[in-house]
Amino acid sequence: MGDAYKFRLQKLLDIRQDFEDKSKLEFKEAQREKNIVENELNNLKETYKTHRNIDAYESIIKQKIKQNYLNALNYAIDKSTIVFEDKGKILDKKREELKQCQVEKKTVEILKEKQKIAFLKEQNLIEQKSNDEFALFAFIRNNTMIHGNK
């Protein structure tokens, strides 16, 4: 078994591995961005909940300022919700791209494994054939020596 197995498509496997690694990084980045927007959105909603009650006992000016502030918060919540949904769509797209990269890499890995198993079987057969020939030569030599000595 002097021959070592060499996968002819190793460069393709390496390229697919690089694509998968790049896709993992992009997925993690998209996930991080979505989490940031989600936290901002939750903070805005909490702020809105704490300030949403307008007391009738406050001055008109304070009520008007508070109403404008709540309107601005509402607008920011709506905007953040849209951004959050967009980040969710981007994350789903990155997830699908990652799955595709993993499938493509796994396909080549399976091919490599099958070819390696076939190569090892072939090498084992060659080795077995050589061993059988050596055993046969030894048998013939021993038999001729035994029969030749008689």
PDB file of C-alpha atoms in Angstrom:
ATOM      1  CA  MET A   1       0.000   0.000   0.000  1.00  0.00           C
ATOM      2  CA  GLY A   2       2.667   2.465  -1.034  1.00  0.00           C
ATOM      3  CA  ASP A   3       0.195   4.670  -2.867  1.00  0.00           C
ATOM      4  CA  ALA A   4      -1.511   7.366  -0.812  1.00  0.00           C
ATOM      5  CA  TYR A   5      -5.044   8.412  -1.660  1.00  0.00           C
ATOM      6  CA  LYS A   6      -5.211  11.735  -3.480  1.00  0.00           C
ATOM      7  CA  PHE A   7      -8.624  13.309  -4.049  1.00  0.00           C
ATOM      8  CA  ARG A   8      -8.696  14.892  -7.489  1.00  0.00           C
ATOM      9  CA  LEU A   9     -11.399  17.385  -6.501  1.00  0.00           C
ATOM     10  CA  GLN A  10      -9.649  18.620  -3.341  1.00  0.00           C
ATOM     11  CA  LYS A  11      -9.410  22.188  -4.694  1.00  0.00           C
ATOM     12  CA  LEU A  12     -13.153  22.195  -5.295  1.00  0.00           C
ATOM     13  CA  LEU A  13     -13.717  20.965  -1.737  1.00  0.00           C
ATOM     14  CA  ASP A  14     -11.422  23.688  -0.400  1.00  0.00           C
ATOM     15  CA  ILE A  15     -13.287  26.349  -2.398  1.00  0.00           C
ATOM     16  CA  ARG A  16     -16.633  25.094  -1.113  1.00  0.00           C
ATOM     17  CA  GLN A  17     -15.259  25.111   2.440  1.00  0.00           C
ATOM     18  CA  ASP A  18     -14.186  28.745   1.961  1.00  0.00           C
ATOM     19  CA  PHE A  19     -17.647  29.642   0.636  1.00  0.00           C
ATOM     20  CA  GLU A  20     -19.251  27.962   3.639  1.00  0.00           C
ATOM     21  CA  ASP A  21     -16.970  29.816   6.068  1.00  0.00           C
ATOM     22  CA  LYS A  22     -17.739  33.137   4.359  1.00  0.00           C
ATOM     23  CA  SER A  23     -21.443  32.351   4.437  1.00  0.00           C
ATOM     24  CA  LYS A  24     -21.256  31.536   8.166  1.00  0.00           C
ATOM     25  CA  LEU A  25     -19.654  34.918   8.830  1.00  0.00           C
ATOM     26  CA  GLU A  26     -22.313  36.726   6.791  1.00  0.00           C
ATOM     27  CA  PHE A  27     -25.061  34.829   8.618  1.00  0.00           C
ATOM     28  CA  LYS A  28     -23.613  35.709  12.030  1.00  0.00           C
ATOM     29  CA  GLU A  29     -23.301  39.365  11.015  1.00  0.00           C
ATOM     30  CA  ALA A  30     -26.911  39.461   9.790  1.00  0.00           C
ATOM     31  CA  GLN A  31     -28.026  37.820  13.024  1.00  0.00           C
ATOM     32  CA  ARG A  32     -26.074  40.367  15.076  1.00  0.00           C
ATOM     33  CA  GLU A  33     -27.609  43.277  13.147  1.00  0.00           C
ATOM     34  CA  LYS A  34     -31.112  41.866  13.608  1.00  0.00           C
ATOM     35  CA  ASN A  35     -30.514  41.491  17.351  1.00  0.00           C
ATOM     36  CA  ILE A  36     -29.333  45.107  17.606  1.00  0.00           C
ATOM     37  CA  VAL A  37     -32.449  46.389  15.832  1.00  0.00           C
ATOM     38  CA  GLU A  38     -34.651  44.124  17.974  1.00  0.00           C
ATOM     39  CA  ASN A  39     -33.103  45.533  21.164  1.00  0.00           C
ATOM     40  CA  GLU A  40     -33.604  49.101  19.932  1.00  0.00           C
ATOM     41  CA  LEU A  41     -37.220  48.318  19.066  1.00  0.00           C
ATOM     42  CA  ASN A  42     -37.858  46.777  22.485  1.00  0.00           C
ATOM     43  CA  ASN A  43     -36.279  49.809  24.182  1.00  0.00           C
ATOM     44  CA  LEU A  44     -38.519  52.157  22.198  1.00  0.00           C
ATOM     45  CA  LYS A  45     -41.609  50.131  23.121  1.00  0.00           C
ATOM     46  CA  GLU A  46     -40.647  50.158  26.794  1.00  0.00           C
ATOM     47  CA  THR A  47     -40.097  53.896  26.681  1.00  0.00           C
ATOM     48  CA  TYR A  48     -43.487  54.348  25.031  1.00  0.00           C
ATOM     49  CA  LYS A  49     -45.182  52.194  27.703  1.00  0.00           C
ATOM     50  CA  THR A  50     -43.684  54.241  30.536  1.00  0.00           C
ATOM     51  CA  HIS A  51     -44.699  57.602  29.035  1.00  0.00           C
ATOM     52  CA  ARG A  52     -47.988  56.801  27.309  1.00  0.00           C
ATOM     53  CA  ASN A  53     -50.316  58.041  30.055  1.00  0.00           C
ATOM     54  CA  ILE A  54     -51.027  61.741  29.821  1.00  0.00           C
ATOM     55  CA  ASP A  55     -52.343  63.257  33.041  1.00  0.00           C
ATOM     56  CA  ALA A  56     -55.247  65.647  32.656  1.00  0.00           C
ATOM     57  CA  TYR A  57     -53.884  67.526  35.653  1.00  0.00           C
ATOM     58  CA  GLU A  58     -50.711  68.563  33.822  1.00  0.00           C
ATOM     59  CA  SER A  59     -50.542  71.883  32.035  1.00  0.00           C
ATOM     60  CA  ILE A  60     -51.598  72.058  28.419  1.00  0.00           C
ATOM     61  CA  ILE A  61     -48.030  72.764  27.351  1.00  0.00           C
ATOM     62  CA  LYS A  62     -46.720  69.670  29.156  1.00  0.00           C
ATOM     63  CA  GLN A  63     -49.522  67.587  27.643  1.00  0.00           C
ATOM     64  CA  LYS A  64     -48.705  68.909  24.173  1.00  0.00           C
ATOM     65  CA  ILE A  65     -44.954  68.225  24.638  1.00  0.00           C
ATOM     66  CA  LYS A  66     -45.696  64.728  25.916  1.00  0.00           C
ATOM     67  CA  GLN A  67     -48.055  64.075  22.994  1.00  0.00           C
ATOM     68  CA  ASN A  68     -45.390  65.183  20.503  1.00  0.00           C
ATOM     69  CA  TYR A  69     -42.853  62.970  22.259  1.00  0.00           C
ATOM     70  CA  LEU A  70     -45.229  59.992  22.086  1.00  0.00           C
ATOM     71  CA  ASN A  71     -45.867  60.679  18.402  1.00  0.00           C
ATOM     72  CA  ALA A  72     -42.119  60.735  17.763  1.00  0.00           C
ATOM     73  CA  LEU A  73     -41.727  57.463  19.685  1.00  0.00           C
ATOM     74  CA  ASN A  74     -44.548  55.920  17.687  1.00  0.00           C
ATOM     75  CA  TYR A  75     -42.910  56.996  14.449  1.00  0.00           C
ATOM     76  CA  ALA A  76     -39.558  55.567  15.609  1.00  0.00           C
ATOM     77  CA  ILE A  77     -41.265  52.292  16.604  1.00  0.00           C
ATOM     78  CA  ASP A  78     -42.908  52.019  13.182  1.00  0.00           C
ATOM     79  CA  LYS A  79     -39.616  52.720  11.440  1.00  0.00           C
ATOM     80  CA  SER A  80     -37.725  50.246  13.622  1.00  0.00           C
ATOM     81  CA  THR A  81     -40.392  47.598  13.023  1.00  0.00           C
ATOM     82  CA  ILE A  82     -39.886  47.926   9.268  1.00  0.00           C
ATOM     83  CA  VAL A  83     -36.100  47.746   9.670  1.00  0.00           C
ATOM     84  CA  PHE A  84     -36.504  44.730  11.979  1.00  0.00           C
ATOM     85  CA  GLU A  85     -38.654  42.922   9.416  1.00  0.00           C
ATOM     86  CA  ASP A  86     -36.118  43.724   6.681  1.00  0.00           C
ATOM     87  CA  LYS A  87     -33.286  42.380   8.860  1.00  0.00           C
ATOM     88  CA  GLY A  88     -35.368  39.238   9.422  1.00  0.00           C
ATOM     89  CA  LYS A  89     -35.733  38.750   5.657  1.00  0.00           C
ATOM     90  CA  ILE A  90     -31.998  39.292   5.157  1.00  0.00           C
ATOM     91  CA  LEU A  91     -31.270  36.791   7.943  1.00  0.00           C
ATOM     92  CA  ASP A  92     -33.560  34.207   6.325  1.00  0.00           C
ATOM     93  CA  LYS A  93     -31.822  34.748   2.984  1.00  0.00           C
ATOM     94  CA  LYS A  94     -28.385  34.327   4.616  1.00  0.00           C
ATOM     95  CA  ARG A  95     -29.624  31.182   6.380  1.00  0.00           C
ATOM     96  CA  GLU A  96     -30.717  29.688   3.053  1.00  0.00           C
ATOM     97  CA  GLU A  97     -27.393  30.624   1.441  1.00  0.00           C
ATOM     98  CA  LEU A  98     -25.541  28.962   4.324  1.00  0.00           C
ATOM     99  CA  LYS A  99     -27.637  25.800   3.990  1.00  0.00           C
ATOM    100  CA  GLN A 100     -26.916  25.721   0.250  1.00  0.00           C
ATOM    101  CA  CYS A 101     -23.177  26.129   0.848  1.00  0.00           C
ATOM    102  CA  GLN A 102     -23.255  23.344   3.427  1.00  0.00           C
ATOM    103  CA  VAL A 103     -25.118  21.027   1.042  1.00  0.00           C
ATOM    104  CA  GLU A 104     -22.658  21.744  -1.781  1.00  0.00           C
ATOM    105  CA  LYS A 105     -19.665  21.100   0.469  1.00  0.00           C
ATOM    106  CA  LYS A 106     -21.210  17.953   1.934  1.00  0.00           C
ATOM    107  CA  THR A 107     -21.845  16.619  -1.580  1.00  0.00           C
ATOM    108  CA  VAL A 108     -18.150  16.858  -2.429  1.00  0.00           C
ATOM    109  CA  GLU A 109     -17.179  15.415   0.973  1.00  0.00           C
ATOM    110  CA  ILE A 110     -19.433  12.396   0.388  1.00  0.00           C
ATOM    111  CA  LEU A 111     -17.891  11.929  -3.046  1.00  0.00           C
ATOM    112  CA  LYS A 112     -14.418  12.109  -1.489  1.00  0.00           C
ATOM    113  CA  GLU A 113     -15.361   9.515   1.144  1.00  0.00           C
ATOM    114  CA  LYS A 114     -16.819   7.131  -1.450  1.00  0.00           C
ATOM    115  CA  GLN A 115     -13.760   7.468  -3.669  1.00  0.00           C
ATOM    116  CA  LYS A 116     -11.440   6.938  -0.703  1.00  0.00           C
ATOM    117  CA  ILE A 117     -13.329   3.779   0.325  1.00  0.00           C
ATOM    118  CA  ALA A 118     -13.152   2.493  -3.262  1.00  0.00           C
ATOM    119  CA  PHE A 119      -9.425   3.302  -3.381  1.00  0.00           C
ATOM    120  CA  LEU A 120      -8.778   1.485  -0.103  1.00  0.00           C
ATOM    121  CA  LYS A 121     -10.758  -1.546  -1.294  1.00  0.00           C
ATOM    122  CA  GLU A 122      -8.707  -1.606  -4.483  1.00  0.00           C
ATOM    123  CA  GLN A 123      -5.473  -1.303  -2.508  1.00  0.00           C
ATOM    124  CA  ASN A 124      -6.577  -4.122  -0.199  1.00  0.00           C
ATOM    125  CA  LEU A 125      -7.364  -6.308  -3.212  1.00  0.00           C
ATOM    126  CA  ILE A 126      -3.936  -5.616  -4.714  1.00  0.00           C
ATOM    127  CA  GLU A 127      -2.278  -6.389  -1.407  1.00  0.00           C
ATOM    128  CA  GLN A 128      -4.346  -9.565  -1.001  1.00  0.00           C
ATOM    129  CA  LYS A 129      -3.421 -10.653  -4.525  1.00  0.00           C
ATOM    130  CA  SER A 130       0.268 -10.082  -3.769  1.00  0.00           C
ATOM    131  CA  ASN A 131      -0.017 -12.024  -0.512  1.00  0.00           C
ATOM    132  CA  ASP A 132      -1.779 -14.863  -2.330  1.00  0.00           C
ATOM    133  CA  GLU A 133       0.986 -14.952  -4.951  1.00  0.00           C
ATOM    134  CA  PHE A 134       3.697 -15.014  -2.275  1.00  0.00           C
ATOM    135  CA  ALA A 135       1.880 -17.813  -0.468  1.00  0.00           C
ATOM    136  CA  LEU A 136       1.516 -19.742  -3.728  1.00  0.00           C
ATOM    137  CA  PHE A 137       5.228 -19.301  -4.566  1.00  0.00           C
ATOM    138  CA  ALA A 138       6.159 -20.400  -1.058  1.00  0.00           C
ATOM    139  CA  PHE A 139       3.905 -23.424  -1.380  1.00  0.00           C
ATOM    140  CA  ILE A 140       5.383 -24.374  -4.770  1.00  0.00           C
ATOM    141  CA  ARG A 141       8.916 -23.870  -3.478  1.00  0.00           C
ATOM    142  CA  ASN A 142       8.229 -25.972  -0.396  1.00  0.00           C
ATOM    143  CA  ASN A 143       6.559 -28.686  -2.474  1.00  0.00           C
ATOM    144  CA  THR A 144       9.369 -28.873  -5.001  1.00  0.00           C
ATOM    145  CA  MET A 145      11.893 -28.987  -2.207  1.00  0.00           C
ATOM    146  CA  ILE A 146      10.000 -31.801  -0.501  1.00  0.00           C
ATOM    147  CA  HIS A 147       9.415 -33.719  -3.728  1.00  0.00           C
ATOM    148  CA  GLY A 148      12.884 -32.933  -5.012  1.00  0.00           C
ATOM    149  CA  ASN A 149      14.548 -34.309  -1.858  1.00  0.00           C
ATOM    150  CA  LYS A 150      12.754 -37.659  -2.046  1.00  0.00           C
TER     151      LYS A 150
END
